[in-house]
Amino acid sequence: MYGKRICGIALAGVFLLALGCKTRKINMEVKQNNYEKMVGVLAGHFAKGDSTTRAETAQFQGVLQKNYEGYNPKTESINALNSIFIKNKDIRIVVLGGNWCSDTQEGIPELCKVLDLSNFRSSQFTYARVSRQKDFVDGKLATERIQSVPWVRIYVDQRLLGEIVEFPKKSWESDLLVVLGSL
């Protein structure tokens, strides 16, 4: 009887442990950061692209991690952005970028780092690939004239709040704070 009880307790423990691992795995899949989202988007571009697109995307993939890890935003700015993102759940950031563009390759990983450190939800972040001629966005004819990339657009409640074009004036975190400062 004692052996059956221990076996039952052990079996219950294994079941709860397995359930906990499954729950943890589900939570990890849901909590994808902006960097991981960019990795996935670029993998999709690589898989669907022609040889030129694959080469440009591979180059971007090659510098993505280095530029992400190498960027060190100011802690005070990250804390301020975190407070804004907690209070305003309807902020959305859309990036039009060229996988071929050195400014996109340098800047967007840095922007992702700022967003990740300030707990910006990746579900509110979109990256769309712009053609070299700047007339197609992810394979669809551009609806607006695109002059420079990356073109970062910040929306609140479907309203365009501000933009950062090509590169920030001061830093990604500072420029985001300027745009979001009216909230």
PDB file of C-alpha atoms in Angstrom:
ATOM      1  CA  MET A   1       0.000   0.000   0.000  1.00  0.00           C
ATOM      2  CA  TYR A   2       2.836   2.334   0.865  1.00  0.00           C
ATOM      3  CA  GLY A   3       4.494   1.623  -2.502  1.00  0.00           C
ATOM      4  CA  LYS A   4       1.251   2.339  -4.388  1.00  0.00           C
ATOM      5  CA  ARG A   5       0.886   5.667  -2.585  1.00  0.00           C
ATOM      6  CA  ILE A   6       4.438   6.724  -3.469  1.00  0.00           C
ATOM      7  CA  CYS A   7       3.902   5.572  -7.048  1.00  0.00           C
ATOM      8  CA  GLY A   8       0.661   7.605  -7.205  1.00  0.00           C
ATOM      9  CA  ILE A   9       2.336  10.691  -5.768  1.00  0.00           C
ATOM     10  CA  ALA A  10       5.252  10.326  -8.188  1.00  0.00           C
ATOM     11  CA  LEU A  11       2.857   9.876 -11.108  1.00  0.00           C
ATOM     12  CA  ALA A  12       0.902  12.987 -10.049  1.00  0.00           C
ATOM     13  CA  GLY A  13       4.187  14.909  -9.770  1.00  0.00           C
ATOM     14  CA  VAL A  14       5.275  13.853 -13.248  1.00  0.00           C
ATOM     15  CA  PHE A  15       1.837  14.841 -14.624  1.00  0.00           C
ATOM     16  CA  LEU A  16       1.990  18.261 -12.952  1.00  0.00           C
ATOM     17  CA  LEU A  17       5.571  18.767 -14.114  1.00  0.00           C
ATOM     18  CA  ALA A  18       4.598  17.882 -17.687  1.00  0.00           C
ATOM     19  CA  LEU A  19       1.597  20.191 -17.469  1.00  0.00           C
ATOM     20  CA  GLY A  20       3.829  22.970 -16.139  1.00  0.00           C
ATOM     21  CA  CYS A  21       6.310  22.490 -18.994  1.00  0.00           C
ATOM     22  CA  LYS A  22       3.510  22.531 -21.544  1.00  0.00           C
ATOM     23  CA  THR A  23       2.049  25.693 -20.002  1.00  0.00           C
ATOM     24  CA  ARG A  24       5.470  27.343 -19.921  1.00  0.00           C
ATOM     25  CA  LYS A  25       6.064  26.426 -23.578  1.00  0.00           C
ATOM     26  CA  ILE A  26       2.714  27.928 -24.564  1.00  0.00           C
ATOM     27  CA  ASN A  27       3.501  31.128 -22.653  1.00  0.00           C
ATOM     28  CA  MET A  28       6.925  31.383 -24.297  1.00  0.00           C
ATOM     29  CA  GLU A  29       5.386  31.027 -27.737  1.00  0.00           C
ATOM     30  CA  VAL A  30       2.890  33.793 -27.020  1.00  0.00           C
ATOM     31  CA  LYS A  31       5.520  36.159 -25.574  1.00  0.00           C
ATOM     32  CA  GLN A  32       7.586  36.731 -28.701  1.00  0.00           C
ATOM     33  CA  ASN A  33       9.724  39.846 -28.604  1.00  0.00           C
ATOM     34  CA  ASN A  34      10.217  42.282 -31.484  1.00  0.00           C
ATOM     35  CA  TYR A  35      13.673  40.901 -32.339  1.00  0.00           C
ATOM     36  CA  GLU A  36      12.271  37.368 -32.659  1.00  0.00           C
ATOM     37  CA  LYS A  37       9.454  38.729 -34.810  1.00  0.00           C
ATOM     38  CA  MET A  38      12.021  40.392 -37.132  1.00  0.00           C
ATOM     39  CA  VAL A  39      13.947  37.107 -37.379  1.00  0.00           C
ATOM     40  CA  GLY A  40      10.724  35.377 -38.430  1.00  0.00           C
ATOM     41  CA  VAL A  41       9.755  38.079 -40.921  1.00  0.00           C
ATOM     42  CA  LEU A  42      13.195  37.965 -42.553  1.00  0.00           C
ATOM     43  CA  ALA A  43      13.051  34.165 -42.725  1.00  0.00           C
ATOM     44  CA  GLY A  44       9.737  34.529 -44.583  1.00  0.00           C
ATOM     45  CA  HIS A  45      11.236  37.078 -46.979  1.00  0.00           C
ATOM     46  CA  PHE A  46      14.158  34.736 -47.627  1.00  0.00           C
ATOM     47  CA  ALA A  47      11.907  31.746 -48.270  1.00  0.00           C
ATOM     48  CA  LYS A  48       9.577  33.609 -50.651  1.00  0.00           C
ATOM     49  CA  GLY A  49      12.119  35.770 -52.465  1.00  0.00           C
ATOM     50  CA  ASP A  50      13.956  35.522 -55.715  1.00  0.00           C
ATOM     51  CA  SER A  51      17.756  35.210 -55.696  1.00  0.00           C
ATOM     52  CA  THR A  52      18.337  38.969 -55.312  1.00  0.00           C
ATOM     53  CA  THR A  53      15.813  39.242 -52.472  1.00  0.00           C
ATOM     54  CA  ARG A  54      17.330  36.191 -50.759  1.00  0.00           C
ATOM     55  CA  ALA A  55      20.832  37.704 -50.998  1.00  0.00           C
ATOM     56  CA  GLU A  56      19.665  41.053 -49.555  1.00  0.00           C
ATOM     57  CA  THR A  57      17.693  39.321 -46.818  1.00  0.00           C
ATOM     58  CA  ALA A  58      20.626  37.051 -45.958  1.00  0.00           C
ATOM     59  CA  GLN A  59      22.829  40.118 -45.568  1.00  0.00           C
ATOM     60  CA  PHE A  60      20.244  41.690 -43.226  1.00  0.00           C
ATOM     61  CA  GLN A  61      19.939  38.432 -41.274  1.00  0.00           C
ATOM     62  CA  GLY A  62      23.718  38.416 -40.917  1.00  0.00           C
ATOM     63  CA  VAL A  63      23.893  41.805 -39.191  1.00  0.00           C
ATOM     64  CA  LEU A  64      20.564  41.675 -37.336  1.00  0.00           C
ATOM     65  CA  GLN A  65      21.844  40.002 -34.168  1.00  0.00           C
ATOM     66  CA  LYS A  66      25.122  41.965 -34.092  1.00  0.00           C
ATOM     67  CA  ASN A  67      23.350  45.325 -34.409  1.00  0.00           C
ATOM     68  CA  TYR A  68      20.659  44.310 -31.898  1.00  0.00           C
ATOM     69  CA  GLU A  69      23.145  43.154 -29.270  1.00  0.00           C
ATOM     70  CA  GLY A  70      25.542  46.043 -29.898  1.00  0.00           C
ATOM     71  CA  TYR A  71      23.002  48.791 -29.196  1.00  0.00           C
ATOM     72  CA  ASN A  72      22.861  50.138 -25.628  1.00  0.00           C
ATOM     73  CA  PRO A  73      19.948  52.544 -25.123  1.00  0.00           C
ATOM     74  CA  LYS A  74      19.723  54.843 -22.120  1.00  0.00           C
ATOM     75  CA  THR A  75      18.007  53.228 -19.130  1.00  0.00           C
ATOM     76  CA  GLU A  76      16.068  56.384 -18.201  1.00  0.00           C
ATOM     77  CA  SER A  77      14.556  56.580 -21.668  1.00  0.00           C
ATOM     78  CA  ILE A  78      13.666  52.885 -21.634  1.00  0.00           C
ATOM     79  CA  ASN A  79      11.904  53.325 -18.277  1.00  0.00           C
ATOM     80  CA  ALA A  80       9.980  56.331 -19.613  1.00  0.00           C
ATOM     81  CA  LEU A  81       8.931  54.408 -22.741  1.00  0.00           C
ATOM     82  CA  ASN A  82       7.906  51.430 -20.627  1.00  0.00           C
ATOM     83  CA  SER A  83       5.561  53.690 -18.616  1.00  0.00           C
ATOM     84  CA  ILE A  84       4.033  55.065 -21.817  1.00  0.00           C
ATOM     85  CA  PHE A  85       3.547  51.578 -23.302  1.00  0.00           C
ATOM     86  CA  ILE A  86       1.904  50.326 -20.087  1.00  0.00           C
ATOM     87  CA  LYS A  87      -0.589  53.209 -20.062  1.00  0.00           C
ATOM     88  CA  ASN A  88      -1.320  53.167 -23.810  1.00  0.00           C
ATOM     89  CA  LYS A  89      -2.075  49.711 -25.178  1.00  0.00           C
ATOM     90  CA  ASP A  90      -3.225  51.087 -28.566  1.00  0.00           C
ATOM     91  CA  ILE A  91       0.203  52.239 -29.764  1.00  0.00           C
ATOM     92  CA  ARG A  92       1.187  50.565 -33.024  1.00  0.00           C
ATOM     93  CA  ILE A  93       4.513  50.861 -34.846  1.00  0.00           C
ATOM     94  CA  VAL A  94       4.788  50.156 -38.576  1.00  0.00           C
ATOM     95  CA  VAL A  95       8.193  50.047 -40.238  1.00  0.00           C
ATOM     96  CA  LEU A  96       8.693  50.238 -43.980  1.00  0.00           C
ATOM     97  CA  GLY A  97      12.238  49.080 -44.593  1.00  0.00           C
ATOM     98  CA  GLY A  98      14.506  47.830 -47.299  1.00  0.00           C
ATOM     99  CA  ASN A  99      16.300  44.587 -46.557  1.00  0.00           C
ATOM    100  CA  TRP A 100      18.908  45.943 -49.010  1.00  0.00           C
ATOM    101  CA  CYS A 101      19.247  49.273 -47.161  1.00  0.00           C
ATOM    102  CA  SER A 102      22.180  49.841 -44.777  1.00  0.00           C
ATOM    103  CA  ASP A 103      20.128  52.331 -42.702  1.00  0.00           C
ATOM    104  CA  THR A 104      17.424  49.681 -42.230  1.00  0.00           C
ATOM    105  CA  GLN A 105      19.999  47.009 -41.403  1.00  0.00           C
ATOM    106  CA  GLU A 106      21.602  49.226 -38.780  1.00  0.00           C
ATOM    107  CA  GLY A 107      18.579  51.006 -37.374  1.00  0.00           C
ATOM    108  CA  ILE A 108      15.759  48.498 -37.181  1.00  0.00           C
ATOM    109  CA  PRO A 109      17.648  46.016 -34.959  1.00  0.00           C
ATOM    110  CA  GLU A 110      18.399  48.969 -32.652  1.00  0.00           C
ATOM    111  CA  LEU A 111      14.729  49.996 -32.678  1.00  0.00           C
ATOM    112  CA  CYS A 112      13.752  46.400 -31.870  1.00  0.00           C
ATOM    113  CA  LYS A 113      16.132  46.429 -28.905  1.00  0.00           C
ATOM    114  CA  VAL A 114      14.556  49.648 -27.581  1.00  0.00           C
ATOM    115  CA  LEU A 115      11.066  48.195 -28.008  1.00  0.00           C
ATOM    116  CA  ASP A 116      12.021  44.891 -26.354  1.00  0.00           C
ATOM    117  CA  LEU A 117      13.676  46.552 -23.363  1.00  0.00           C
ATOM    118  CA  SER A 118      10.672  48.829 -22.893  1.00  0.00           C
ATOM    119  CA  ASN A 119       8.235  45.889 -23.103  1.00  0.00           C
ATOM    120  CA  PHE A 120       6.485  46.982 -26.296  1.00  0.00           C
ATOM    121  CA  ARG A 121       4.221  44.148 -27.467  1.00  0.00           C
ATOM    122  CA  SER A 122       5.432  42.530 -30.689  1.00  0.00           C
ATOM    123  CA  SER A 123       1.808  42.088 -31.772  1.00  0.00           C
ATOM    124  CA  GLN A 124       1.735  45.881 -32.224  1.00  0.00           C
ATOM    125  CA  PHE A 125       4.921  45.924 -34.361  1.00  0.00           C
ATOM    126  CA  THR A 126       4.894  45.446 -38.146  1.00  0.00           C
ATOM    127  CA  TYR A 127       7.829  45.333 -40.536  1.00  0.00           C
ATOM    128  CA  ALA A 128       7.072  45.561 -44.261  1.00  0.00           C
ATOM    129  CA  ARG A 129       9.740  45.134 -46.925  1.00  0.00           C
ATOM    130  CA  VAL A 130      10.116  47.886 -49.537  1.00  0.00           C
ATOM    131  CA  SER A 131      11.570  47.229 -53.013  1.00  0.00           C
ATOM    132  CA  ARG A 132      14.764  48.962 -54.152  1.00  0.00           C
ATOM    133  CA  GLN A 133      12.688  51.201 -56.413  1.00  0.00           C
ATOM    134  CA  LYS A 134      10.474  52.006 -53.401  1.00  0.00           C
ATOM    135  CA  ASP A 135       7.352  51.245 -55.377  1.00  0.00           C
ATOM    136  CA  PHE A 136       6.388  47.909 -53.814  1.00  0.00           C
ATOM    137  CA  VAL A 137       5.756  47.067 -50.171  1.00  0.00           C
ATOM    138  CA  ASP A 138       5.913  43.331 -49.489  1.00  0.00           C
ATOM    139  CA  GLY A 139       5.030  42.617 -53.107  1.00  0.00           C
ATOM    140  CA  LYS A 140       2.076  45.021 -53.325  1.00  0.00           C
ATOM    141  CA  LEU A 141       2.086  48.334 -55.160  1.00  0.00           C
ATOM    142  CA  ALA A 142       2.885  51.133 -52.672  1.00  0.00           C
ATOM    143  CA  THR A 143      -0.110  53.327 -51.852  1.00  0.00           C
ATOM    144  CA  GLU A 144       2.122  56.227 -50.789  1.00  0.00           C
ATOM    145  CA  ARG A 145       5.265  57.744 -52.213  1.00  0.00           C
ATOM    146  CA  ILE A 146       8.216  56.352 -50.270  1.00  0.00           C
ATOM    147  CA  GLN A 147      11.326  58.501 -50.427  1.00  0.00           C
ATOM    148  CA  SER A 148      13.541  57.073 -47.683  1.00  0.00           C
ATOM    149  CA  VAL A 149      13.717  53.903 -45.633  1.00  0.00           C
ATOM    150  CA  PRO A 150      13.414  52.919 -42.954  1.00  0.00           C
ATOM    151  CA  TRP A 151      10.181  54.803 -42.461  1.00  0.00           C
ATOM    152  CA  VAL A 152       8.907  54.271 -38.926  1.00  0.00           C
ATOM    153  CA  ARG A 153       5.308  55.309 -38.349  1.00  0.00           C
ATOM    154  CA  ILE A 154       3.817  55.512 -34.859  1.00  0.00           C
ATOM    155  CA  TYR A 155       0.041  55.202 -34.518  1.00  0.00           C
ATOM    156  CA  VAL A 156      -2.294  55.589 -31.557  1.00  0.00           C
ATOM    157  CA  ASP A 157      -5.914  54.525 -31.970  1.00  0.00           C
ATOM    158  CA  GLN A 158      -5.456  54.326 -35.777  1.00  0.00           C
ATOM    159  CA  ARG A 159      -4.248  57.954 -35.829  1.00  0.00           C
ATOM    160  CA  LEU A 160      -0.741  58.723 -37.107  1.00  0.00           C
ATOM    161  CA  LEU A 161       1.054  60.326 -34.176  1.00  0.00           C
ATOM    162  CA  GLY A 162       4.482  60.757 -35.746  1.00  0.00           C
ATOM    163  CA  GLU A 163       7.252  59.396 -37.921  1.00  0.00           C
ATOM    164  CA  ILE A 164      10.966  58.741 -37.855  1.00  0.00           C
ATOM    165  CA  VAL A 165      12.365  58.720 -41.389  1.00  0.00           C
ATOM    166  CA  GLU A 166      15.636  57.042 -42.346  1.00  0.00           C
ATOM    167  CA  PHE A 167      17.375  57.439 -38.979  1.00  0.00           C
ATOM    168  CA  PRO A 168      16.585  59.098 -35.643  1.00  0.00           C
ATOM    169  CA  LYS A 169      17.644  62.678 -34.990  1.00  0.00           C
ATOM    170  CA  LYS A 170      19.110  61.833 -31.580  1.00  0.00           C
ATOM    171  CA  SER A 171      18.515  58.153 -30.750  1.00  0.00           C
ATOM    172  CA  TRP A 172      15.677  55.674 -31.246  1.00  0.00           C
ATOM    173  CA  GLU A 173      14.574  55.931 -27.642  1.00  0.00           C
ATOM    174  CA  SER A 174      14.798  59.751 -27.536  1.00  0.00           C
ATOM    175  CA  ASP A 175      12.949  60.224 -30.817  1.00  0.00           C
ATOM    176  CA  LEU A 176      10.217  57.790 -29.728  1.00  0.00           C
ATOM    177  CA  LEU A 177       9.821  59.780 -26.509  1.00  0.00           C
ATOM    178  CA  VAL A 178       9.460  63.002 -28.539  1.00  0.00           C
ATOM    179  CA  VAL A 179       6.750  61.455 -30.736  1.00  0.00           C
ATOM    180  CA  LEU A 180       4.952  59.812 -27.790  1.00  0.00           C
ATOM    181  CA  GLY A 181       5.435  62.775 -25.444  1.00  0.00           C
ATOM    182  CA  SER A 182       1.941  64.122 -26.077  1.00  0.00           C
ATOM    183  CA  LEU A 183       0.306  61.012 -24.608  1.00  0.00           C
TER     184      LEU A 183
END
